[in-house]
Structure formats: C-alpha cells, structure tokens
Amino acid sequence: MNLNKNQHTNRDRRSREETGEVASFPIALEVILLILKIFITVCESIFRTIVPVPKKSVQGEIVLITGAGHGIGRELALQYADLDAIVVCWDIHEQANKNVVSHITKKGKTAYGYICDVTNREEVIKTVQTVEREVGKITVLINNAGILEVRSLLEHDEEDIRRTIEINTVSHFWTLQAVLPNMIKNNHGHVVALSSHVGLGGFRNMVPYCASKYAVRGMMSALNEELRYNPQNQIKLTTIFPYIVSTGLCTNYKIRFPQLFKEVTPKVAAECIISAQRRNIVEETIPEFSLTVHNILQTFPKKAVYLIRDFINIRFESNK
Ligand SMILES: NC(=O)c1ccc[n+]([C@@H]2O[C@H](COP(=O)([O-])OP(=O)(O)OC[C@H]3O[C@@H](n4cnc5c(N)ncnc54)[C@H](O)[C@@H]3O)[C@@H](O)[C@H]2O)c1
C-alpha cells in the first residue's frame, strides 16, 4: 500500500501517543498548570472566607418564588421586595398568597400573585407564559414549595410518597424547563433550590422526604455541569440546606441539646438564602458552619458518625 508522507506522520504520531511518548511532555505541563490553578482557587476560597464576595444587586430582577404564601417563601418574597426586586409569588393557597402580595404592595414595592400548583406541568408552563406577558422574563427562580410527612416508610401510603416526591422534587423539573430557555437565551439568571439538612444525611421516619431532598441536590449538581459546559455561562445556581426553620413544617421532633441546635426563624433563613444567592454561592447550609461539619463527618467511618448521631439524639416522631 502506498502511503503519503502525511499519512505516515499521523500514523507514527498516533502510535507514539498510544505508548504515551508524545503526550508525556504536554500532559506534564498540563498537570503542573492544573496544580497551579487548583492552588490559586484554594487561596481564593480562603481569601473569600475572610473577605466575602460582594453581594450583587437584585434591583429590577424578576424573582419567582414558589410556595410564597407561607414560611420561608413568604419571608423571601418580603425581603426580595425590600431589595427592590419585582416579586412574583406562586402558591396553591390563594388567600395566603394574596396576603403576601398586598403586604408588599402596601409598602410601595412591587409584587404579583398567581395561583399555581407546581406539580401540574401544564399549569406551570401556562403560568410562566402569563407571568412573562404580564410582568416580564423571570430572571431569578426560587424553587421553595415543599411538604413534609413524618412517619416510617411502611406507614407512608402511596399518595403520601407520590405527593412528597412530586412537590419537593418533580415540580423543580417543570419550573426549570419553563424558565430556563429565556435565561439561556439572555445568558442571565439565577436558580435557587431548597433542599434540607436531611438532603445531606438520612433520618428515621423521613424516607420519602430525605429522598426528595437528596434528589434536589443531585438535580442541581447535574444542571450545574450542564450549564458549565458553556464556558461563557452566566446562569448561577444555588442549593440551600436549612436546619429546622420555625415555620410549623417540622414540629414533632426531639433533640438532646436544644439550646445548642436552635431552630432558625424564617426571617433569618430568608436572609441567609438571599445572601447566598447574591454572592453566587453554589451550596449553602443554614446555619453556614454545618456544611463544614458535614464535610468533615464525611471523612469519618460510618460507625463513628452513628456514635455522634446517637449522642446528639435528634428524633423526628411520626405525625400519623
Ligand atoms: N421548615 C423547615 O424546617 C425546613 C427545613 C429544611 C428545608 N425546608 C424546605 O424549605 C421549603 C419551605 O418550607 P417552609 O417551612 O417554608 O414550608 P411551609 O409549609 O411554611 O410553606 C410551604 C408553602 O408551599 C406551598 N405549597 C405546597 N404545595 C404546593 C404546590 N403543589 N404548589 C404551590 N405551592 C405549594 C404551601 O401552600 C405553603 O405556602 C420546603 O421546600 C421545605 O422542604 C424547610
């Protein structure tokens, strides 16, 4: 067979690459560069724990909050409005949602209310279209609506399990698919998702809830990778893992050291969430230090973690 000079060169290069001969120098250089970049990133991160990233403005941003009628969602709506964002409140409870909107508008700030069941894909798509027509393109999406049923796995009926996963997890797919196209088109936007401390570690009597909150973390992590694929991407993601917040969602629990592990108020929780969003933090626990504790515990043997858990002795009792 007659091979021309180029074909010979390519074949030789390929065979040298396969044996690692050619690639060794550029890869060594790449590794050195990688180590250097990692070092710079670690230094930057240490610097940023001392001097936090400045908070970006949310003035004029159109912030959609699901489950805005009560608890954390309500506080988020009030605080975003105070920061001069245009707030779009969604809830299934009409009166509660109306109250939040009128509370905001009475203060001279801007808010709009819509009744939307986030588990209903058609309704989500239609309501986003209505919001875009009446208010404008959504630039901040906060997937907050959620429910909690506390009971053993075998006490949960099919309806319980489906509703928990539908509201806490599946709904995020529908809002994301409805809102992301415009964010991608304008290369501008921010998505915040509410997971939970129990989305970092499992708890008794919370199997479906934990599963739904772990799933939120996985969804946001994978979406982050999808968006990162575009090197110019400017759409930011934030996942929040709150400890118990005094909204009434989680009441039937006992803990050995209640003074050490105090409930967080919805006001403080909303402040932390907004601060994380405005600083483009990818994952944030409430309180902040618990993410570091969680990361350290991840390196411990499981049995050691069980010993610590048994010592702290937090128990969520069945609400059946
Ligand atoms: N409260 C806590 O201790 C705590 C802890 C960790 C995480 N979280 C998470 O934070 C989020 C908010 O919790 P919260 O304590 O403020 O809850 P909440 O019960 O006070 O408020 C939830 C709101 O969501 C609305 N909602 C429920 N189903 C809906 C649906 N299908 N469509 C639209 N709206 C719906 C409710 O009407 C309600 O207004 C939830 O995702 C929850 O899992 C809460």
Short mmCIF file of C-alpha atoms and ligand atoms in Angstrom, two decimals:
data_model
loop_
_atom_site.label_atom_id
_atom_site.label_comp_id
_atom_site.label_asym_id
_atom_site.label_seq_id
_atom_site.Cartn_x
_atom_site.Cartn_y
_atom_site.Cartn_z
CA MET A 1 0.00 0.00 0.00
CA ASN A 2 1.28 3.49 -0.90
CA LEU A 3 1.07 5.87 1.99
CA ASN A 4 1.89 9.53 1.50
CA LYS A 5 4.17 11.43 3.91
CA ASN A 6 1.29 12.95 5.94
CA GLN A 7 -0.42 9.62 6.48
CA HIS A 8 2.88 8.16 7.71
CA THR A 9 3.42 11.05 10.12
CA ASN A 10 -0.12 10.78 11.53
CA ARG A 11 0.15 7.03 11.98
CA ASP A 12 3.54 7.39 13.72
CA ARG A 13 2.18 10.14 15.99
CA ARG A 14 -0.88 8.04 16.91
CA SER A 15 1.26 5.05 17.78
CA ARG A 16 3.60 7.23 19.86
CA GLU A 17 0.56 8.79 21.62
CA GLU A 18 -0.75 5.32 22.42
CA THR A 19 2.54 4.43 24.09
CA GLY A 20 2.49 7.81 25.85
CA GLU A 21 5.74 9.02 24.25
CA VAL A 22 4.49 12.20 22.52
CA ALA A 23 1.90 13.18 25.08
CA SER A 24 4.19 12.94 28.09
CA PHE A 25 5.63 16.47 27.83
CA PRO A 26 2.35 18.43 27.20
CA ILE A 27 0.50 16.34 29.83
CA ALA A 28 3.23 17.02 32.40
CA LEU A 29 2.85 20.70 31.59
CA GLU A 30 -0.93 20.44 31.87
CA VAL A 31 -0.64 18.74 35.28
CA ILE A 32 1.67 21.48 36.55
CA LEU A 33 -0.77 24.11 35.28
CA LEU A 34 -3.69 22.23 36.86
CA ILE A 35 -1.92 22.10 40.24
CA LEU A 36 -1.16 25.81 39.97
CA LYS A 37 -4.79 26.64 39.13
CA ILE A 38 -6.07 24.45 42.00
CA PHE A 39 -3.66 26.21 44.35
CA ILE A 40 -4.87 29.65 43.19
CA THR A 41 -8.52 28.53 43.60
CA VAL A 42 -7.87 27.26 47.14
CA CYS A 43 -6.11 30.55 48.06
CA GLU A 44 -9.02 32.50 46.54
CA SER A 45 -11.50 30.42 48.54
CA ILE A 46 -9.57 31.02 51.80
CA PHE A 47 -9.43 34.74 51.00
CA ARG A 48 -13.19 34.72 50.31
CA THR A 49 -13.97 33.18 53.72
CA ILE A 50 -12.22 36.20 55.25
CA VAL A 51 -13.43 38.81 52.75
CA PRO A 52 -16.80 37.59 51.38
CA VAL A 53 -17.75 38.12 47.73
CA PRO A 54 -19.68 41.41 47.40
CA LYS A 55 -23.44 40.88 47.08
CA LYS A 56 -24.85 41.51 43.62
CA SER A 57 -27.86 43.78 43.27
CA VAL A 58 -31.30 42.24 42.73
CA GLN A 59 -32.95 45.57 41.93
CA GLY A 60 -35.29 45.16 38.96
CA GLU A 61 -34.75 41.37 38.80
CA ILE A 62 -37.98 39.41 38.33
CA VAL A 63 -37.92 36.88 41.17
CA LEU A 64 -40.36 33.96 41.02
CA ILE A 65 -40.89 32.26 44.39
CA THR A 66 -42.88 29.02 44.60
CA GLY A 67 -44.74 28.43 47.87
CA ALA A 68 -44.62 32.16 48.66
CA GLY A 69 -47.80 32.13 50.76
CA HIS A 70 -46.22 30.86 53.98
CA GLY A 71 -43.00 30.27 55.91
CA ILE A 72 -39.64 30.70 54.18
CA GLY A 73 -41.26 31.55 50.81
CA ARG A 74 -43.26 34.39 52.39
CA GLU A 75 -40.14 35.84 54.05
CA LEU A 76 -38.19 35.54 50.78
CA ALA A 77 -40.93 37.48 48.99
CA LEU A 78 -40.94 40.27 51.62
CA GLN A 79 -37.14 40.57 51.69
CA TYR A 80 -36.62 40.47 47.91
CA ALA A 81 -39.29 43.18 47.59
CA ASP A 82 -37.42 45.29 50.17
CA LEU A 83 -34.35 44.97 47.93
CA ASP A 84 -36.41 46.46 45.04
CA ALA A 85 -36.77 43.20 43.12
CA ILE A 86 -40.04 42.57 41.26
CA VAL A 87 -41.51 39.65 43.16
CA VAL A 88 -43.76 37.02 41.59
CA CYS A 89 -45.50 34.91 44.25
CA TRP A 90 -46.85 31.45 43.46
CA ASP A 91 -48.82 29.26 45.83
CA ILE A 92 -51.78 26.88 45.85
CA HIS A 93 -53.32 28.78 48.76
CA GLU A 94 -54.96 31.80 47.18
CA GLN A 95 -55.64 33.82 50.33
CA ALA A 96 -52.19 33.33 51.84
CA ASN A 97 -50.59 34.31 48.53
CA LYS A 98 -52.82 37.40 48.20
CA ASN A 99 -51.89 38.49 51.73
CA VAL A 100 -48.17 38.42 50.90
CA VAL A 101 -48.69 40.38 47.68
CA SER A 102 -50.83 43.03 49.36
CA HIS A 103 -48.35 43.31 52.28
CA ILE A 104 -45.62 44.09 49.72
CA THR A 105 -47.63 46.48 47.53
CA LYS A 106 -48.85 48.42 50.59
CA LYS A 107 -45.20 49.23 51.30
CA GLY A 108 -44.88 50.69 47.79
CA LYS A 109 -42.87 47.73 46.48
CA THR A 110 -43.74 45.52 43.50
CA ALA A 111 -45.31 42.06 43.70
CA TYR A 112 -47.65 39.92 41.62
CA GLY A 113 -49.54 36.84 42.76
CA TYR A 114 -50.54 33.73 40.80
CA ILE A 115 -52.23 30.54 41.89
CA CYS A 116 -50.21 27.64 40.57
CA ASP A 117 -49.88 24.02 41.62
CA VAL A 118 -46.22 23.37 40.89
CA THR A 119 -46.82 19.65 40.42
CA ASN A 120 -49.01 20.33 37.40
CA ARG A 121 -46.68 20.68 34.39
CA GLU A 122 -49.31 22.27 32.11
CA GLU A 123 -50.26 24.79 34.77
CA VAL A 124 -46.60 25.68 35.41
CA ILE A 125 -45.92 26.28 31.70
CA LYS A 126 -49.10 28.34 31.25
CA THR A 127 -48.47 30.42 34.38
CA VAL A 128 -44.88 31.16 33.33
CA GLN A 129 -46.23 32.35 29.95
CA THR A 130 -48.76 34.58 31.74
CA VAL A 131 -46.05 36.00 34.03
CA GLU A 132 -43.81 36.71 31.03
CA ARG A 133 -46.67 38.52 29.29
CA GLU A 134 -47.87 40.49 32.34
CA VAL A 135 -44.64 41.08 34.26
CA GLY A 136 -41.62 40.15 32.15
CA LYS A 137 -38.99 37.43 31.81
CA ILE A 138 -38.19 35.65 35.06
CA THR A 139 -34.54 36.19 35.97
CA VAL A 140 -34.45 34.55 39.42
CA LEU A 141 -36.30 31.29 40.12
CA ILE A 142 -36.66 30.07 43.68
CA ASN A 143 -37.94 26.51 43.93
CA ASN A 144 -39.14 26.66 47.51
CA ALA A 145 -42.59 24.95 47.74
CA GLY A 146 -42.37 21.78 49.77
CA ILE A 147 -44.19 19.45 52.14
CA LEU A 148 -43.10 17.10 54.91
CA GLU A 149 -44.78 13.95 56.19
CA VAL A 150 -43.01 12.29 59.12
CA ARG A 151 -43.64 8.58 59.56
CA SER A 152 -41.93 5.25 59.00
CA LEU A 153 -41.61 4.05 55.42
CA LEU A 154 -44.22 1.34 55.95
CA GLU A 155 -46.70 3.83 57.42
CA HIS A 156 -46.50 6.00 54.29
CA ASP A 157 -49.21 5.24 51.76
CA GLU A 158 -48.75 5.57 48.01
CA GLU A 159 -50.40 9.02 47.92
CA ASP A 160 -48.01 10.38 50.61
CA ILE A 161 -44.92 9.16 48.81
CA ARG A 162 -46.01 10.39 45.39
CA ARG A 163 -47.05 13.83 46.70
CA THR A 164 -43.78 14.31 48.58
CA ILE A 165 -41.66 13.47 45.53
CA GLU A 166 -43.98 15.40 43.17
CA ILE A 167 -43.97 18.64 45.20
CA ASN A 168 -40.43 18.55 46.59
CA THR A 169 -38.61 17.26 43.51
CA VAL A 170 -40.55 16.70 40.28
CA SER A 171 -42.00 20.23 40.33
CA HIS A 172 -38.45 21.61 40.00
CA PHE A 173 -38.18 19.95 36.57
CA TRP A 174 -41.31 21.75 35.36
CA THR A 175 -40.35 25.20 36.61
CA LEU A 176 -36.80 24.78 35.30
CA GLN A 177 -37.97 23.67 31.87
CA ALA A 178 -40.38 26.61 31.71
CA VAL A 179 -37.98 29.30 32.93
CA LEU A 180 -34.51 28.21 31.75
CA PRO A 181 -34.98 28.75 27.97
CA ASN A 182 -35.17 32.53 28.42
CA MET A 183 -32.35 32.56 30.96
CA ILE A 184 -30.18 30.64 28.49
CA LYS A 185 -31.21 32.91 25.62
CA ASN A 186 -30.23 36.02 27.60
CA ASN A 187 -27.34 34.25 29.37
CA HIS A 188 -28.58 35.81 32.61
CA GLY A 189 -30.36 34.31 35.58
CA HIS A 190 -30.18 32.53 38.90
CA VAL A 191 -31.92 29.38 40.16
CA VAL A 192 -32.19 28.67 43.88
CA ALA A 193 -33.44 25.29 45.16
CA LEU A 194 -34.49 24.43 48.69
CA SER A 195 -33.08 21.12 49.82
CA SER A 196 -32.60 20.45 53.55
CA HIS A 197 -30.10 19.22 56.17
CA VAL A 198 -31.83 15.88 55.64
CA GLY A 199 -30.77 16.11 51.99
CA LEU A 200 -27.22 15.59 53.28
CA GLY A 201 -27.88 12.70 55.67
CA GLY A 202 -30.79 10.31 56.17
CA PHE A 203 -33.18 10.34 59.16
CA ARG A 204 -35.66 7.87 60.60
CA ASN A 205 -39.33 8.49 59.70
CA MET A 206 -38.29 10.65 56.74
CA VAL A 207 -37.51 8.22 53.92
CA PRO A 208 -39.56 9.90 51.13
CA TYR A 209 -38.70 13.44 52.33
CA CYS A 210 -34.96 12.65 52.54
CA ALA A 211 -35.11 11.04 49.09
CA SER A 212 -36.85 14.11 47.67
CA LYS A 213 -34.25 16.46 49.17
CA TYR A 214 -31.23 14.32 48.16
CA ALA A 215 -32.69 14.35 44.64
CA VAL A 216 -32.80 18.15 44.62
CA ARG A 217 -29.07 18.20 45.37
CA GLY A 218 -28.34 15.75 42.55
CA MET A 219 -30.54 17.67 40.13
CA MET A 220 -28.82 20.99 40.87
CA SER A 221 -25.36 19.45 40.74
CA ALA A 222 -26.02 17.86 37.33
CA LEU A 223 -27.64 21.03 36.00
CA ASN A 224 -24.59 22.97 37.12
CA GLU A 225 -22.44 20.65 34.99
CA GLU A 226 -24.78 21.08 32.03
CA LEU A 227 -24.60 24.87 32.25
CA ARG A 228 -20.84 24.85 32.90
CA TYR A 229 -20.45 23.13 29.51
CA ASN A 230 -20.83 26.61 28.02
CA PRO A 231 -17.63 28.42 29.11
CA GLN A 232 -19.47 31.77 28.76
CA ASN A 233 -22.35 30.67 31.00
CA GLN A 234 -23.62 33.38 33.37
CA ILE A 235 -26.59 31.49 34.85
CA LYS A 236 -25.89 30.78 38.51
CA LEU A 237 -27.25 28.00 40.71
CA THR A 238 -27.59 27.88 44.50
CA THR A 239 -28.78 24.93 46.58
CA ILE A 240 -29.80 25.59 50.18
CA PHE A 241 -29.75 23.05 53.02
CA PRO A 242 -31.60 24.53 56.02
CA TYR A 243 -31.72 23.06 59.50
CA ILE A 244 -35.15 23.22 61.22
CA VAL A 245 -36.89 26.51 60.47
CA SER A 246 -39.77 27.62 62.73
CA THR A 247 -42.49 27.70 60.07
CA GLY A 248 -44.60 24.86 61.51
CA LEU A 249 -43.48 22.43 58.81
CA CYS A 250 -41.39 20.38 61.22
CA THR A 251 -42.64 20.40 64.81
CA ASN A 252 -42.72 16.88 66.17
CA TYR A 253 -39.06 16.34 66.96
CA LYS A 254 -36.82 15.97 69.99
CA ILE A 255 -33.15 16.74 70.39
CA ARG A 256 -30.81 16.20 73.33
CA PHE A 257 -29.24 19.68 73.25
CA PRO A 258 -32.00 22.06 72.06
CA GLN A 259 -30.01 25.11 73.21
CA LEU A 260 -27.08 24.11 71.00
CA PHE A 261 -29.18 23.21 67.95
CA LYS A 262 -31.77 26.01 67.93
CA GLU A 263 -34.47 26.37 65.30
CA VAL A 264 -33.86 29.14 62.78
CA THR A 265 -36.58 31.76 62.20
CA PRO A 266 -38.00 32.10 58.65
CA LYS A 267 -36.65 35.66 58.63
CA VAL A 268 -33.08 34.53 59.31
CA ALA A 269 -33.43 31.61 56.86
CA ALA A 270 -34.57 34.00 54.10
CA GLU A 271 -31.70 36.40 54.89
CA CYS A 272 -29.19 33.52 54.53
CA ILE A 273 -30.79 32.32 51.26
CA ILE A 274 -30.79 35.79 49.71
CA SER A 275 -27.23 36.42 50.86
CA ALA A 276 -26.08 33.10 49.29
CA GLN A 277 -27.90 33.91 46.04
CA ARG A 278 -26.47 37.42 45.87
CA ARG A 279 -22.93 36.06 46.46
CA ASN A 280 -23.38 33.25 43.88
CA ILE A 281 -22.71 30.52 46.47
CA VAL A 282 -23.28 27.08 44.91
CA GLU A 283 -24.21 25.18 48.10
CA GLU A 284 -25.07 26.74 51.46
CA THR A 285 -26.30 25.27 54.71
CA ILE A 286 -28.28 27.19 57.31
CA PRO A 287 -26.52 27.70 59.66
CA GLU A 288 -23.41 28.10 57.48
CA PHE A 289 -20.98 26.15 59.69
CA SER A 290 -22.95 22.91 59.34
CA LEU A 291 -21.67 22.36 55.77
CA THR A 292 -18.10 22.28 57.11
CA VAL A 293 -19.19 19.89 59.90
CA HIS A 294 -20.94 17.71 57.31
CA ASN A 295 -17.87 17.66 55.04
CA ILE A 296 -15.59 16.68 57.94
CA LEU A 297 -18.01 13.94 59.07
CA GLN A 298 -17.99 12.53 55.52
CA THR A 299 -14.36 11.51 56.10
CA PHE A 300 -15.24 9.63 59.33
CA PRO A 301 -16.11 5.90 59.41
CA LYS A 302 -19.90 5.33 59.34
CA LYS A 303 -19.80 3.81 62.85
CA ALA A 304 -18.22 7.00 64.25
CA VAL A 305 -20.97 9.07 62.61
CA TYR A 306 -23.61 6.80 64.19
CA LEU A 307 -21.97 7.30 67.61
CA ILE A 308 -22.13 11.11 67.19
CA ARG A 309 -25.74 10.92 65.96
CA ASP A 310 -26.77 8.73 68.91
CA PHE A 311 -25.06 11.17 71.29
CA ILE A 312 -26.91 14.19 69.85
CA ASN A 313 -30.04 12.05 69.62
CA ILE A 314 -32.31 14.01 67.26
CA ARG A 315 -35.62 12.18 66.68
CA PHE A 316 -38.41 13.06 64.26
CA GLU A 317 -41.58 11.47 65.62
CA SER A 318 -44.31 10.13 63.35
CA ASN A 319 -47.12 12.67 62.72
CA LYS A 320 -49.59 9.99 61.62
N1 LIG B 1 -39.23 24.47 57.81
C1 LIG B 1 -38.17 23.69 57.91
O1 LIG B 1 -37.78 23.24 58.99
C2 LIG B 1 -37.37 23.36 56.66
C3 LIG B 1 -36.11 22.79 56.82
C4 LIG B 1 -35.39 22.45 55.69
C5 LIG B 1 -35.92 22.67 54.44
N2 LIG B 1 -37.15 23.22 54.31
C6 LIG B 1 -37.70 23.40 52.96
O2 LIG B 1 -37.97 24.77 52.74
C7 LIG B 1 -39.09 24.91 51.88
C8 LIG B 1 -40.12 25.82 52.52
O3 LIG B 1 -40.51 25.25 53.75
P1 LIG B 1 -41.46 26.02 54.77
O4 LIG B 1 -41.10 25.51 56.13
O5 LIG B 1 -41.45 27.45 54.50
O6 LIG B 1 -42.86 25.38 54.36
P2 LIG B 1 -44.34 25.98 54.63
O7 LIG B 1 -45.23 24.81 54.81
O8 LIG B 1 -44.31 27.01 55.69
O9 LIG B 1 -44.67 26.69 53.24
C9 LIG B 1 -44.71 25.96 52.07
C10 LIG B 1 -45.59 26.70 51.07
O10 LIG B 1 -45.61 25.91 49.88
C11 LIG B 1 -46.94 25.90 49.38
N3 LIG B 1 -47.18 24.72 48.55
C12 LIG B 1 -47.31 23.44 48.97
N4 LIG B 1 -47.58 22.65 47.92
C13 LIG B 1 -47.62 23.44 46.82
C14 LIG B 1 -47.87 23.21 45.44
N5 LIG B 1 -48.15 21.98 45.00
N6 LIG B 1 -47.83 24.24 44.60
C15 LIG B 1 -47.57 25.50 45.04
N7 LIG B 1 -47.34 25.78 46.34
C16 LIG B 1 -47.37 24.77 47.22
C17 LIG B 1 -47.81 25.90 50.64
O11 LIG B 1 -49.13 26.32 50.36
C18 LIG B 1 -47.05 26.85 51.54
O12 LIG B 1 -47.47 28.17 51.38
C19 LIG B 1 -39.61 23.49 51.63
O13 LIG B 1 -39.09 23.03 50.42
C20 LIG B 1 -39.02 22.70 52.78
O14 LIG B 1 -38.87 21.34 52.47
C21 LIG B 1 -37.88 23.58 55.40
#
